[in-house]
CSV table of C-alpha atoms in Angstrom, one decimal:
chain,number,residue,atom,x,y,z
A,1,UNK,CA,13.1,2.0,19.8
A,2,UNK,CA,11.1,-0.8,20.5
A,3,UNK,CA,7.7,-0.9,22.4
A,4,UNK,CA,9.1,-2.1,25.7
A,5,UNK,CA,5.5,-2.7,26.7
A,6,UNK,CA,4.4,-2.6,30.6
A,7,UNK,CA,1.0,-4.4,30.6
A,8,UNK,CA,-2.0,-5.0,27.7
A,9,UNK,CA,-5.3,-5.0,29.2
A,10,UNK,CA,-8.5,-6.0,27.0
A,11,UNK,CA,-11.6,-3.8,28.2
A,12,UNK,CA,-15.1,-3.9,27.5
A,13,UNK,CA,-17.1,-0.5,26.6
A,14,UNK,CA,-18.1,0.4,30.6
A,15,UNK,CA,-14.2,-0.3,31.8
A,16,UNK,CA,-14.6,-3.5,33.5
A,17,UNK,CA,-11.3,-5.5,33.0
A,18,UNK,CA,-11.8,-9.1,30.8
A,19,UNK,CA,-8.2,-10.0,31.1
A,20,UNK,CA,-4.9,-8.5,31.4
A,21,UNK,CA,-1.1,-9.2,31.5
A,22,UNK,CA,1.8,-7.1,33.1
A,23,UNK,CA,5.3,-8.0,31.4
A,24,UNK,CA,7.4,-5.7,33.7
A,25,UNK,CA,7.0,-4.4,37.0
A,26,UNK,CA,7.7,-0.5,36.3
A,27,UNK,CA,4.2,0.0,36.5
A,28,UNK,CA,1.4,-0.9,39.3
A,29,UNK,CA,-1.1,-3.2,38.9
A,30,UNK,CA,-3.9,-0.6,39.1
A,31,UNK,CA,-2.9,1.8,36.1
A,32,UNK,CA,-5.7,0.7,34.4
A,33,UNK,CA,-7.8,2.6,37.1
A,34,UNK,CA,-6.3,5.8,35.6
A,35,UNK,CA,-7.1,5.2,32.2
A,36,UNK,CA,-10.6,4.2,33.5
A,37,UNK,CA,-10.8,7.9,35.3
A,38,UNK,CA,-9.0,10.0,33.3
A,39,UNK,CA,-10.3,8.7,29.3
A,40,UNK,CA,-13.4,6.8,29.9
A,41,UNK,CA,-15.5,8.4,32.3
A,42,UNK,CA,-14.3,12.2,30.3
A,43,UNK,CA,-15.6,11.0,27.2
A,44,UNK,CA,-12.3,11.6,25.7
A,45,UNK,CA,-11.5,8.2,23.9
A,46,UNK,CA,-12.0,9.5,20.4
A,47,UNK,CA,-10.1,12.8,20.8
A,48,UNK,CA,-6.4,10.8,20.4
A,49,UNK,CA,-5.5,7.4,20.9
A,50,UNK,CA,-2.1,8.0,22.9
A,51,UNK,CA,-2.8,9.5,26.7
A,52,UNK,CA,0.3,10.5,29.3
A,53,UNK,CA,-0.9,10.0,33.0
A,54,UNK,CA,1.1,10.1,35.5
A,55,UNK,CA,4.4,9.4,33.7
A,56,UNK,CA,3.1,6.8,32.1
A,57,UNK,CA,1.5,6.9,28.3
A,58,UNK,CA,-1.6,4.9,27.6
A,59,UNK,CA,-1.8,3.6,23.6
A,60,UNK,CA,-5.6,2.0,23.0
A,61,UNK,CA,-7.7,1.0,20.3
A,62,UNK,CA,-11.3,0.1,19.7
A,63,UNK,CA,-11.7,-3.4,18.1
A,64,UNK,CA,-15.5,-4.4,18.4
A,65,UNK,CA,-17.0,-3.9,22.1
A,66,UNK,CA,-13.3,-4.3,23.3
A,67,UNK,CA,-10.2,-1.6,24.0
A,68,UNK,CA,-7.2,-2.8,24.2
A,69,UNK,CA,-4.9,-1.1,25.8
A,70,UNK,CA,-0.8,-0.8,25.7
A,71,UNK,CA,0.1,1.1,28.9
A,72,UNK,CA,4.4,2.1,28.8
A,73,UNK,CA,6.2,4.1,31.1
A,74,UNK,CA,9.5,4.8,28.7
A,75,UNK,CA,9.4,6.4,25.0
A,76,UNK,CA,8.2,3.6,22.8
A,77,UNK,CA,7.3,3.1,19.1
A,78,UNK,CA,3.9,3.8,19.0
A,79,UNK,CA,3.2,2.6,15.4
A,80,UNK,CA,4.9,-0.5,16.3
A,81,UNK,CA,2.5,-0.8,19.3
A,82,UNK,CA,-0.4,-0.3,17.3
A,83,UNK,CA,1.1,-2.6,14.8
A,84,UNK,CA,1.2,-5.3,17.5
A,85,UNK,CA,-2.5,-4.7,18.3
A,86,UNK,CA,-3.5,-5.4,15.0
A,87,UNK,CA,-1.9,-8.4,13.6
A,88,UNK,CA,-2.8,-9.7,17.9
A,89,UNK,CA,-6.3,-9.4,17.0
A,90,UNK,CA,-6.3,-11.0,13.4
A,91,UNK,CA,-3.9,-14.0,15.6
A,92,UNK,CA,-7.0,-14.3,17.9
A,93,UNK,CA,-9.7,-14.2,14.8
A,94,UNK,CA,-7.6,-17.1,13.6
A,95,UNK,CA,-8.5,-18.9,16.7
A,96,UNK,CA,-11.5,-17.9,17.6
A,97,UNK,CA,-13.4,-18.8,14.2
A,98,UNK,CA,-13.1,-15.0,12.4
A,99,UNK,CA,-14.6,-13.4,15.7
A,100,UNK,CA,-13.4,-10.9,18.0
A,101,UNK,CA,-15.0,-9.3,20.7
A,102,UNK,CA,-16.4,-9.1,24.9
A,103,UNK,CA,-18.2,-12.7,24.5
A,104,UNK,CA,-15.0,-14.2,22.2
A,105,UNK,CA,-12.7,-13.3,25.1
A,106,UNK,CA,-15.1,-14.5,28.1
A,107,UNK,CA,-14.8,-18.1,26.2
A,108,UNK,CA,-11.0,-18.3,25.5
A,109,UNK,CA,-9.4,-17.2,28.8
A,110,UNK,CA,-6.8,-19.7,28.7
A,111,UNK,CA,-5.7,-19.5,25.2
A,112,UNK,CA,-5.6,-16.0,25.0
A,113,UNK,CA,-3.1,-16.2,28.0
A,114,UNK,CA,-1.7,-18.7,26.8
A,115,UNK,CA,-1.4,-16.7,23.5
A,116,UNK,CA,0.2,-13.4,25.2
A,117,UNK,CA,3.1,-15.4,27.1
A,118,UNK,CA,4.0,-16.2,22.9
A,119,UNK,CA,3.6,-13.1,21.3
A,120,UNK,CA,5.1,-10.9,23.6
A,121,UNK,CA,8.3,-11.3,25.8
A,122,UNK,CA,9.2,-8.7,28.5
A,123,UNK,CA,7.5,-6.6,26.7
A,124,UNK,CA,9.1,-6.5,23.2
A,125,UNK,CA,6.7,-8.3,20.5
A,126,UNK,CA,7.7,-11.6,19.2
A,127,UNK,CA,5.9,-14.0,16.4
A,128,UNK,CA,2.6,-13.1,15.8
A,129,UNK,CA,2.2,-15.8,12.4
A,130,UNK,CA,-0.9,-17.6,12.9
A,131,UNK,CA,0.8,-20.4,10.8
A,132,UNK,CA,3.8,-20.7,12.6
A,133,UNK,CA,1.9,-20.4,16.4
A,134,UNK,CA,-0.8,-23.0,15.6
A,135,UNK,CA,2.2,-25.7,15.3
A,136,UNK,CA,3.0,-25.7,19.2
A,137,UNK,CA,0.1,-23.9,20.7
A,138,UNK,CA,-2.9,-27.0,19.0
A,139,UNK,CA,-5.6,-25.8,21.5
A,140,UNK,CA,-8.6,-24.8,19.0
A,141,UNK,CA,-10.5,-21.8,20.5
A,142,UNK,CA,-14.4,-21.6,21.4
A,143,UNK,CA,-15.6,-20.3,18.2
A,144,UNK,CA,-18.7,-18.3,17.9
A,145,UNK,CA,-22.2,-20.0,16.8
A,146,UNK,CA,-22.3,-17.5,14.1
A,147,UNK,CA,-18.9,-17.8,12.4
A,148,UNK,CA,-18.8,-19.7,9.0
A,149,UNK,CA,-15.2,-19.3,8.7
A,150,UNK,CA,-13.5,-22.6,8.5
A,151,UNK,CA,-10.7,-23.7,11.0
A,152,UNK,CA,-7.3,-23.2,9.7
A,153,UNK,CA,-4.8,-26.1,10.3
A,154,UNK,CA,-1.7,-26.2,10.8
A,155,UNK,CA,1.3,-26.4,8.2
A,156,UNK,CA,3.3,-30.0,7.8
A,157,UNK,CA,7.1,-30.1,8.1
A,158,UNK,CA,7.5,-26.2,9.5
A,159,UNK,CA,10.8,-26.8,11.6
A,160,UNK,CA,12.2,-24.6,9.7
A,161,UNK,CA,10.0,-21.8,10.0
A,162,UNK,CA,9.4,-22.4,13.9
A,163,UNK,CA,13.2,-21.5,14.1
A,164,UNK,CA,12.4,-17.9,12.7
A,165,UNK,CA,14.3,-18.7,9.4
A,166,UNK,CA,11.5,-19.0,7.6
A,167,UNK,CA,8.3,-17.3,8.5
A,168,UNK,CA,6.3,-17.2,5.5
A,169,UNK,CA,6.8,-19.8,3.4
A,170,UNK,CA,6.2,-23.9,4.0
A,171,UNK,CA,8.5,-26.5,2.7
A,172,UNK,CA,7.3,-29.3,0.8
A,173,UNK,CA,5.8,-27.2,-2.4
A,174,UNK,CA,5.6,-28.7,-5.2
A,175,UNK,CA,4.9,-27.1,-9.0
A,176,UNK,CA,4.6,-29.2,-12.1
A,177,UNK,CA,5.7,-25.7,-13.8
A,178,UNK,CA,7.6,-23.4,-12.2
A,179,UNK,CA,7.1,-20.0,-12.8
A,180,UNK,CA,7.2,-16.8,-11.2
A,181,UNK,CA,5.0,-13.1,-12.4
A,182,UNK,CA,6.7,-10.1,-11.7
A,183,UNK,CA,4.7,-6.1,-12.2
A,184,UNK,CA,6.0,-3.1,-12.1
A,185,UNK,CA,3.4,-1.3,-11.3
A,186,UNK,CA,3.8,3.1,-11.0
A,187,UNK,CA,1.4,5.9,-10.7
A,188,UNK,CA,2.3,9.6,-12.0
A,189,UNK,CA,1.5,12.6,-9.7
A,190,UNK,CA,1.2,15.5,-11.0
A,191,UNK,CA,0.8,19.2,-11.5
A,192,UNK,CA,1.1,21.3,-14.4
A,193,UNK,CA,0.6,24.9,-15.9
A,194,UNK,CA,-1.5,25.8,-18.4
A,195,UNK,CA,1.6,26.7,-20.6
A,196,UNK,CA,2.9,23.3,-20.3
A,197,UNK,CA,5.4,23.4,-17.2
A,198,UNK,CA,5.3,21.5,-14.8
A,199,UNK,CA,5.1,22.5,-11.0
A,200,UNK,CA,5.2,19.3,-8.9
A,201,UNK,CA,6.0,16.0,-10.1
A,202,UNK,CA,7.1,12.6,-8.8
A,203,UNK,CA,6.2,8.9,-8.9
A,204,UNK,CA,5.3,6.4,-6.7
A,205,UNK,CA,5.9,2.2,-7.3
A,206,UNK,CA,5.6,-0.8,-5.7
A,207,UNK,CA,7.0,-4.2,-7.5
A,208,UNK,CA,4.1,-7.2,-7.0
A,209,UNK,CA,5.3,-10.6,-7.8
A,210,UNK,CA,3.7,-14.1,-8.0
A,211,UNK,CA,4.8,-17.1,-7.4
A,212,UNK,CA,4.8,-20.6,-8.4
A,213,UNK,CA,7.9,-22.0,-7.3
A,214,UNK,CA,8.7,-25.7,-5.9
A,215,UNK,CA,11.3,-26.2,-2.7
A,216,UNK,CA,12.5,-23.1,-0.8
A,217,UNK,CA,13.9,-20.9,-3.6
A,218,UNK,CA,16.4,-18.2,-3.4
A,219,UNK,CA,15.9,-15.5,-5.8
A,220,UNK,CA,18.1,-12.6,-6.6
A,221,UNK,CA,16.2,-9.4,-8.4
A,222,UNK,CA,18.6,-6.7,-10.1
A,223,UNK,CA,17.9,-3.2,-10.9
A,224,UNK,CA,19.1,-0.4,-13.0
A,225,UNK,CA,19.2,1.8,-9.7
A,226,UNK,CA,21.7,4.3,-9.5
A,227,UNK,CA,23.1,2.7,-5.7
A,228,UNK,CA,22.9,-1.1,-7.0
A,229,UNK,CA,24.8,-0.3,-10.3
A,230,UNK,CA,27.6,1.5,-8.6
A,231,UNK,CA,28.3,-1.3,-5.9
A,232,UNK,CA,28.2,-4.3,-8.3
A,233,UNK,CA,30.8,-2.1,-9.9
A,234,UNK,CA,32.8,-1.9,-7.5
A,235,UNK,CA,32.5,-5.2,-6.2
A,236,UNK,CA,33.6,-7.0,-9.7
A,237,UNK,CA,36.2,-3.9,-10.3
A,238,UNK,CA,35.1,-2.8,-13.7
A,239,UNK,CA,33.5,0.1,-14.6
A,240,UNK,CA,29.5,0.8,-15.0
A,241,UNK,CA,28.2,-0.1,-18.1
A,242,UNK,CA,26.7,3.2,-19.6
A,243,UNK,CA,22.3,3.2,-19.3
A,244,UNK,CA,19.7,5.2,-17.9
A,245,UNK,CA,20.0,4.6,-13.9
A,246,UNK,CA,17.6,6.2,-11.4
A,247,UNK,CA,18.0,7.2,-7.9
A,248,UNK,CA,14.9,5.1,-5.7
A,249,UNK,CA,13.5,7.2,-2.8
A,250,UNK,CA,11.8,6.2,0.1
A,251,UNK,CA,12.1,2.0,-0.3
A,252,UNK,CA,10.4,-0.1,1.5
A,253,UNK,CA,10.8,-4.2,1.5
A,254,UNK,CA,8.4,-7.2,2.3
A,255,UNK,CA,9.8,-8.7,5.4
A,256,UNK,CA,11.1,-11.5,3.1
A,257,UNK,CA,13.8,-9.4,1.8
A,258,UNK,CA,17.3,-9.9,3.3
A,259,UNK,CA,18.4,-6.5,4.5
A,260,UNK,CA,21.8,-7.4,5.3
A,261,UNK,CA,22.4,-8.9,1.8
A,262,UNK,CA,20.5,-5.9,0.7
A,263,UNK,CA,23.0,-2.9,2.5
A,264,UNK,CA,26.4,-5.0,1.8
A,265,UNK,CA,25.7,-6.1,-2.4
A,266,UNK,CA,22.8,-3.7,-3.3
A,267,UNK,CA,21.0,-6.4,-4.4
A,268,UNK,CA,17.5,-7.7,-3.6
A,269,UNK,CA,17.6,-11.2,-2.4
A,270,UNK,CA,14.4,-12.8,-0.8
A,271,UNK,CA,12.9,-16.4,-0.4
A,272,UNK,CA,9.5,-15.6,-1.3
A,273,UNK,CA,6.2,-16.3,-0.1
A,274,UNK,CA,4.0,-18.7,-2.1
A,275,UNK,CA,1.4,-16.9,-4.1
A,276,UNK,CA,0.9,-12.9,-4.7
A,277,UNK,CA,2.8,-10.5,-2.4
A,278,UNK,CA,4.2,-7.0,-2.6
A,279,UNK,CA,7.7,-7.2,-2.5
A,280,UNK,CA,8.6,-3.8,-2.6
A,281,UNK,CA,7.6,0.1,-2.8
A,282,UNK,CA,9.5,2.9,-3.8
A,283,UNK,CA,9.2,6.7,-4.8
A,284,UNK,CA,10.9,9.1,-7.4
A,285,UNK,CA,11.4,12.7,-7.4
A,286,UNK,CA,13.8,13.2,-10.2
A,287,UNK,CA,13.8,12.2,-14.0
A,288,UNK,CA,10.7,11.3,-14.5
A,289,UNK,CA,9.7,10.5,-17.7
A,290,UNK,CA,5.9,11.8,-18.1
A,291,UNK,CA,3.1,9.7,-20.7
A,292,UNK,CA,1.1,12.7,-21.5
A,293,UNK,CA,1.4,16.1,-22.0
A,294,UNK,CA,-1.9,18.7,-21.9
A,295,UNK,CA,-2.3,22.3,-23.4
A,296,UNK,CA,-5.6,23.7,-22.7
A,297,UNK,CA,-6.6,27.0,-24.1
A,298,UNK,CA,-9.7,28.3,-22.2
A,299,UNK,CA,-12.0,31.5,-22.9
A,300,UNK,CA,-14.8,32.9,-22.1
A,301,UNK,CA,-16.4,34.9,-24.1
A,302,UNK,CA,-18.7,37.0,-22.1
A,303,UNK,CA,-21.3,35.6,-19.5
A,304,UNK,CA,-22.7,33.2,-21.8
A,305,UNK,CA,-20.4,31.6,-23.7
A,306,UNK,CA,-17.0,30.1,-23.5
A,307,UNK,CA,-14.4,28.2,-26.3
A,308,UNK,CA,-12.4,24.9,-25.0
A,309,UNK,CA,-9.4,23.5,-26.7
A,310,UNK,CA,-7.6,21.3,-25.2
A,311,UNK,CA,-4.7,19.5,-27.0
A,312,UNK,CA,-3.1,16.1,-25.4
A,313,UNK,CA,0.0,14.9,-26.6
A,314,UNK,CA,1.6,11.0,-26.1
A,315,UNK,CA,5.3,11.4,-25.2
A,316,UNK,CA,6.2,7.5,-25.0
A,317,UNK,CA,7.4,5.5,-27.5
A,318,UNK,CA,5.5,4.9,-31.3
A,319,UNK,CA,5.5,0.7,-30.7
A,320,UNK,CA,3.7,1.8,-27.1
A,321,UNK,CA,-0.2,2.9,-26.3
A,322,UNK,CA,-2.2,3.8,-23.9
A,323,UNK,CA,-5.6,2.1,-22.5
A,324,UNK,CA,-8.4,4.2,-20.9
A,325,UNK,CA,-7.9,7.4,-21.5
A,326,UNK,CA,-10.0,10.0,-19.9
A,327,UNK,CA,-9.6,13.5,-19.9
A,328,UNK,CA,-11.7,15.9,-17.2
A,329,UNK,CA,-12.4,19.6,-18.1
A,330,UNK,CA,-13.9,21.1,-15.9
A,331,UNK,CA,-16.7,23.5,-16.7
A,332,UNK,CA,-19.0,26.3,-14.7
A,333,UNK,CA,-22.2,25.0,-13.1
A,334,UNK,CA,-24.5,27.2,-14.9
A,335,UNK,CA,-23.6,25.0,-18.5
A,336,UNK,CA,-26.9,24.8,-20.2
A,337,UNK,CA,-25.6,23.5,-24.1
A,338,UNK,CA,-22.5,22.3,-25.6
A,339,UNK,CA,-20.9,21.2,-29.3
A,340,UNK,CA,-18.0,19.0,-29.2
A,341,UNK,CA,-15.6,18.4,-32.2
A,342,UNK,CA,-12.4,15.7,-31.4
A,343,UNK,CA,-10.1,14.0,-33.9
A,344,UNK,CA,-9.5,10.6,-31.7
A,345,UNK,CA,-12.2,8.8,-29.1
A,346,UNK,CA,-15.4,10.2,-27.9
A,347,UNK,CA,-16.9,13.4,-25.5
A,348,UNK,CA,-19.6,14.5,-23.5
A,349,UNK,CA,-20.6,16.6,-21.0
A,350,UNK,CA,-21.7,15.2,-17.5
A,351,UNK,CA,-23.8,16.9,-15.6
A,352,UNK,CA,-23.3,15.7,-12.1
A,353,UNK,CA,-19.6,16.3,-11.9
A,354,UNK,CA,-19.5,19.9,-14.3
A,355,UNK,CA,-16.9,18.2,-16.5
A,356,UNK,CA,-16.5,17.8,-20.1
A,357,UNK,CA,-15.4,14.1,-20.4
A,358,UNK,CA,-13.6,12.9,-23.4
A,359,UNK,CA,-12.8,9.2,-23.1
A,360,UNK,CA,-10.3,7.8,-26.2
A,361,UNK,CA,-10.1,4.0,-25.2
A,362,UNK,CA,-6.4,3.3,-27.1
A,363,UNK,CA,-3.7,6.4,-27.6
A,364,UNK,CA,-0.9,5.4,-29.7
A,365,UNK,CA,2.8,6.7,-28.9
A,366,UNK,CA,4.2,9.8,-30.4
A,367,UNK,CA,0.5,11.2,-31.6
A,368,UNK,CA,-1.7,14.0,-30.7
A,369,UNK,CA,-5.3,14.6,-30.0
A,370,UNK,CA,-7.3,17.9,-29.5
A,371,UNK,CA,-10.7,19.0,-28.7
A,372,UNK,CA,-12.6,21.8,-29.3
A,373,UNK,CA,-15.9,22.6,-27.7
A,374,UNK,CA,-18.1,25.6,-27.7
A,375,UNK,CA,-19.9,26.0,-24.4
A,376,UNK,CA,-23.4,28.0,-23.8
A,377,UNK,CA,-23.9,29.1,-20.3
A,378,UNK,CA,-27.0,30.4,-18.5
A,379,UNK,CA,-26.8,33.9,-18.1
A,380,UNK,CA,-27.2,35.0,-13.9
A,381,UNK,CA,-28.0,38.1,-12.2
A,382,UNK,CA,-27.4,37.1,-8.8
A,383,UNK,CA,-24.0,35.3,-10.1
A,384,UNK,CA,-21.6,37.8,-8.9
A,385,UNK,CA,-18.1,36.1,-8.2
A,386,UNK,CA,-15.7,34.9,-10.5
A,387,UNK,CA,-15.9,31.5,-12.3
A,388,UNK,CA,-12.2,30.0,-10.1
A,389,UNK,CA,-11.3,27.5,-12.8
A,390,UNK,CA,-10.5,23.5,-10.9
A,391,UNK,CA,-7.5,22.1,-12.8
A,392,UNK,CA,-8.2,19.9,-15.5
A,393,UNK,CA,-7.3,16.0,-14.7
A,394,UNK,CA,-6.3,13.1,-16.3
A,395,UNK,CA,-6.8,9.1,-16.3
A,396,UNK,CA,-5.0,6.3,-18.3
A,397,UNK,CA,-2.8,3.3,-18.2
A,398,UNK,CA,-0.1,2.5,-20.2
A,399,UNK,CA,1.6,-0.6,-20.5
A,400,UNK,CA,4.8,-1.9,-20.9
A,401,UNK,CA,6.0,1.7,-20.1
A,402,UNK,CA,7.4,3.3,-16.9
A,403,UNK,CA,7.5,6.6,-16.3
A,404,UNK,CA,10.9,6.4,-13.6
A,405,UNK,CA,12.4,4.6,-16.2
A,406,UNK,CA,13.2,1.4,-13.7
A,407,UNK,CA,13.9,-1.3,-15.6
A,408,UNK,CA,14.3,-5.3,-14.3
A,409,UNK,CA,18.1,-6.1,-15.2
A,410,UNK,CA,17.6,-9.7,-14.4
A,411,UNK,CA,15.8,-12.0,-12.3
A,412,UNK,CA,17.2,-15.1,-10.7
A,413,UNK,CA,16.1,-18.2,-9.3
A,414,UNK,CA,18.2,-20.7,-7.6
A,415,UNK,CA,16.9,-23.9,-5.8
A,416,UNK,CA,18.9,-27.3,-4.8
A,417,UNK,CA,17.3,-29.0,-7.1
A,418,UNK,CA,17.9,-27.3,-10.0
A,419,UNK,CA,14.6,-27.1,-11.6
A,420,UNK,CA,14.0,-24.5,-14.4
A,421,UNK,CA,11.8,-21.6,-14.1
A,422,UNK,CA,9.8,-19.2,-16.5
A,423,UNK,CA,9.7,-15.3,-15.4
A,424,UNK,CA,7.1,-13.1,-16.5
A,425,UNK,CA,8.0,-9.8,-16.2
A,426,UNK,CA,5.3,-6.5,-17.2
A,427,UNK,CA,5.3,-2.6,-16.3
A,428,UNK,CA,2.1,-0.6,-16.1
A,429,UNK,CA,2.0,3.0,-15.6
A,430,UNK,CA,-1.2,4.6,-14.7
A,431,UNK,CA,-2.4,8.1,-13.5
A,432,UNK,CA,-1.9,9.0,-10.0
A,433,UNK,CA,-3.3,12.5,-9.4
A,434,UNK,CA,-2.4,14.1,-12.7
A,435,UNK,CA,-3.6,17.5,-13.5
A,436,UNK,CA,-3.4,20.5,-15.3
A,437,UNK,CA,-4.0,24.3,-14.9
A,438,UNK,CA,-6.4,25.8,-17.0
């Protein structure tokens, strides 16, 4: 549901009212009072930042010496609400020179009001671009002696994107080479036993793309997800062509994405921003495909001594190698000497975090490397309790690899004019939280 909102009233620090607005009349004029009574004078503004009073629910925030306040009297979206409180502000540090706060809103009365009749209509948020407003609403704002952040003008030719086609992207680009950068870029989570099996596991993405594109492009991104394959199937009635396909979890599209296109085709489609921009995020829970695997063999060997061997295997492919990688071991605090012997990269032991660190900067595909190390601890009296062993973690990156397995079937660009276009495309895996049981 949407935010439906009441009123917005901006507030300085001992409750005075700087300016307000009411959008419907289901609520009085003097609700603020009871947030003023009931939150401010308690001391209760930092115990939660949604309040119910008198059947009506109070959503503020703290931005400088100001609260704003969101007062509703129906079930709204609170994340939307906040949301709308936070790209307002960054609308009014547009205007106002980079500056928000009490003396910013004493000085720009009439455009802030002006402002709020814009980005909100009975209630329910509208466009809150600074790009797009600044083409009808030219008034500049008082800025603040202090600011050094230059005035941002307004886009040329934007009739498009005052319609609401067209909200983040200007026409008239122009590129001598066209040419857009697409990353895959996915981190690994997880959590494995010291015999080698693995307990939790799943993998988080998010597709970044750059681009340098004349006109007002349409580009069309395809998959090998499991949902996309089927319905392109289906829609040229022929059967899917046998591959690895994964099942995407939890998706999540820049607002450039057309989500229509998307739920009818299974297809991304977008016009896209100009420049770097996430387009998408995504998790996986099944399949995954993991770099490295780690079997550590720990003893101790009384109160004084204890044997590491830890052996790190790369499951990717032989053409494929890592960057970076670091491996944690974590030993007890009482570690007075140690003796290291690898066959790949370098180790020592650092005192400020108890770990063993053993850094090899490139780890070929299909290989192994182990360490051994004999550890001399400081024998305790008082030392009573149980050494509790912290899992042993794990850092790297590895290009050109994915550990989902998602793979970019193809990436078209279509514009009027028919201009040709170079696509980069590159996949980095790195380490999420990636640790192992000792």
């Amino acid at each position: 549901m949407p935010v439906a909102a009441s009123a917005i009233y901006f507030l300085n620090l001992r409750g005075d009212v700087l300016i307000n607005r009411l959008y419907r009349d289901d609520v009085g004029g003097n609700m603020v009072d009871a947030f003023r009574t009931h939150i401010m004078q308690t001391k209760e503004l930092g115990t939660c930042p949604v309040r119910q009073i008198g059947g009506c629910s109070f959503l503020y925030m703290r931005i400088s010496n100001v609260y704003i306040v969101i007062v509703v009297s129906n079930n709204a979206n609170v994340a939307c609400a906040f949301k709308f409180v936070v790209e307002a502000v960054a609308l009014f540090k547009s205007y106002f020179g980079g500056a928000f706060d009490e003396d910013a809103i004493r000085n720009n009365f009439v455009l802030i009001y002006e402002l709020l009749d814009e980005i909100m209509d009975f209630g329910y948020p509208q466009n809150l671009s600074p790009e797009i407003l600044k083409l009808y609403i030219t008034q500049e704002g008082v800025r603040s002696p202090f600011s050094s952040k230059p005035i941002d003008r307004a886009v040329p030719n934007a009739t498009l994107q005052v319609t609401g086609a067209v909200g983040w992207r200007r026409e008239g680009l122009v590129y001598k080479k066209n040419e857009v950068f697409l990353d895959i870029v996915e981190s690994v989570n997880l959590l494995m036993s010291s015999k080698g099996s693995v307990l939790r596991c799943d993998v988080t993405g998010k597709i970044l793309m750059k681009c340098f594109l004349s006109g007002m492009p349409d580009l069309k991104l395809g998959l090998n997800d499991k949902i996309g394959l089927e319905k392109e199937s289906q829609l040229k009635s022929r059967p899917t062509k046998s591959g690895k396909t994964i099942e995407l979890d939890d998706v999540t599209f820049h607002q450039c994405v057309n989500l229509t296109r998307f739920n009818a085709e299974k297809t991304v489609s977008f016009v896209p921003p100009d420049g770097e921009f996430e387009l998408m995020k995504y998790r996986i829970t099944e399949g995954v495909n993991l770099p490295f695997k780690v079997l550590p063999t720990i003893k101790e060997l009384g109160r004084s001594r204890m044997e590491v061997n830890v052996k790190v295997k790369s499951v990717f492919g032989a053409k494929m190698f890592a960057l970076g990688a670091v491996v944690k071991i974590p030993v007890p605090k009482q570690t007075a000497k140690t003796n290291f012997t690898v066959t790949s990269g370098r180790a020592k032991y650092n005192a400020s975090i108890d770990c063993l660190v053993w850094k090899i900067k490139k780890f070929p595909g299909q290989t192994e490397a182990t360490l051994s190390a004999e550890v001399e601890l400081i024998s305790t009296i008082t030392e009573k309790k149980p050494w509790t062993r912290p899992p042993i973690q794990m850092e790297f990156q590895v290009p050109m690899f994915t550990a989902s397995g998602l793979r970019v079937r193809f990436l078209k660009v279509w514009e009027k004019s028919g201009y040709n276009t170079v696509e980069w495309v590159r996949y980095i895996t790195k380490a999420g939280s990636y640790e192992i049981r000792s």
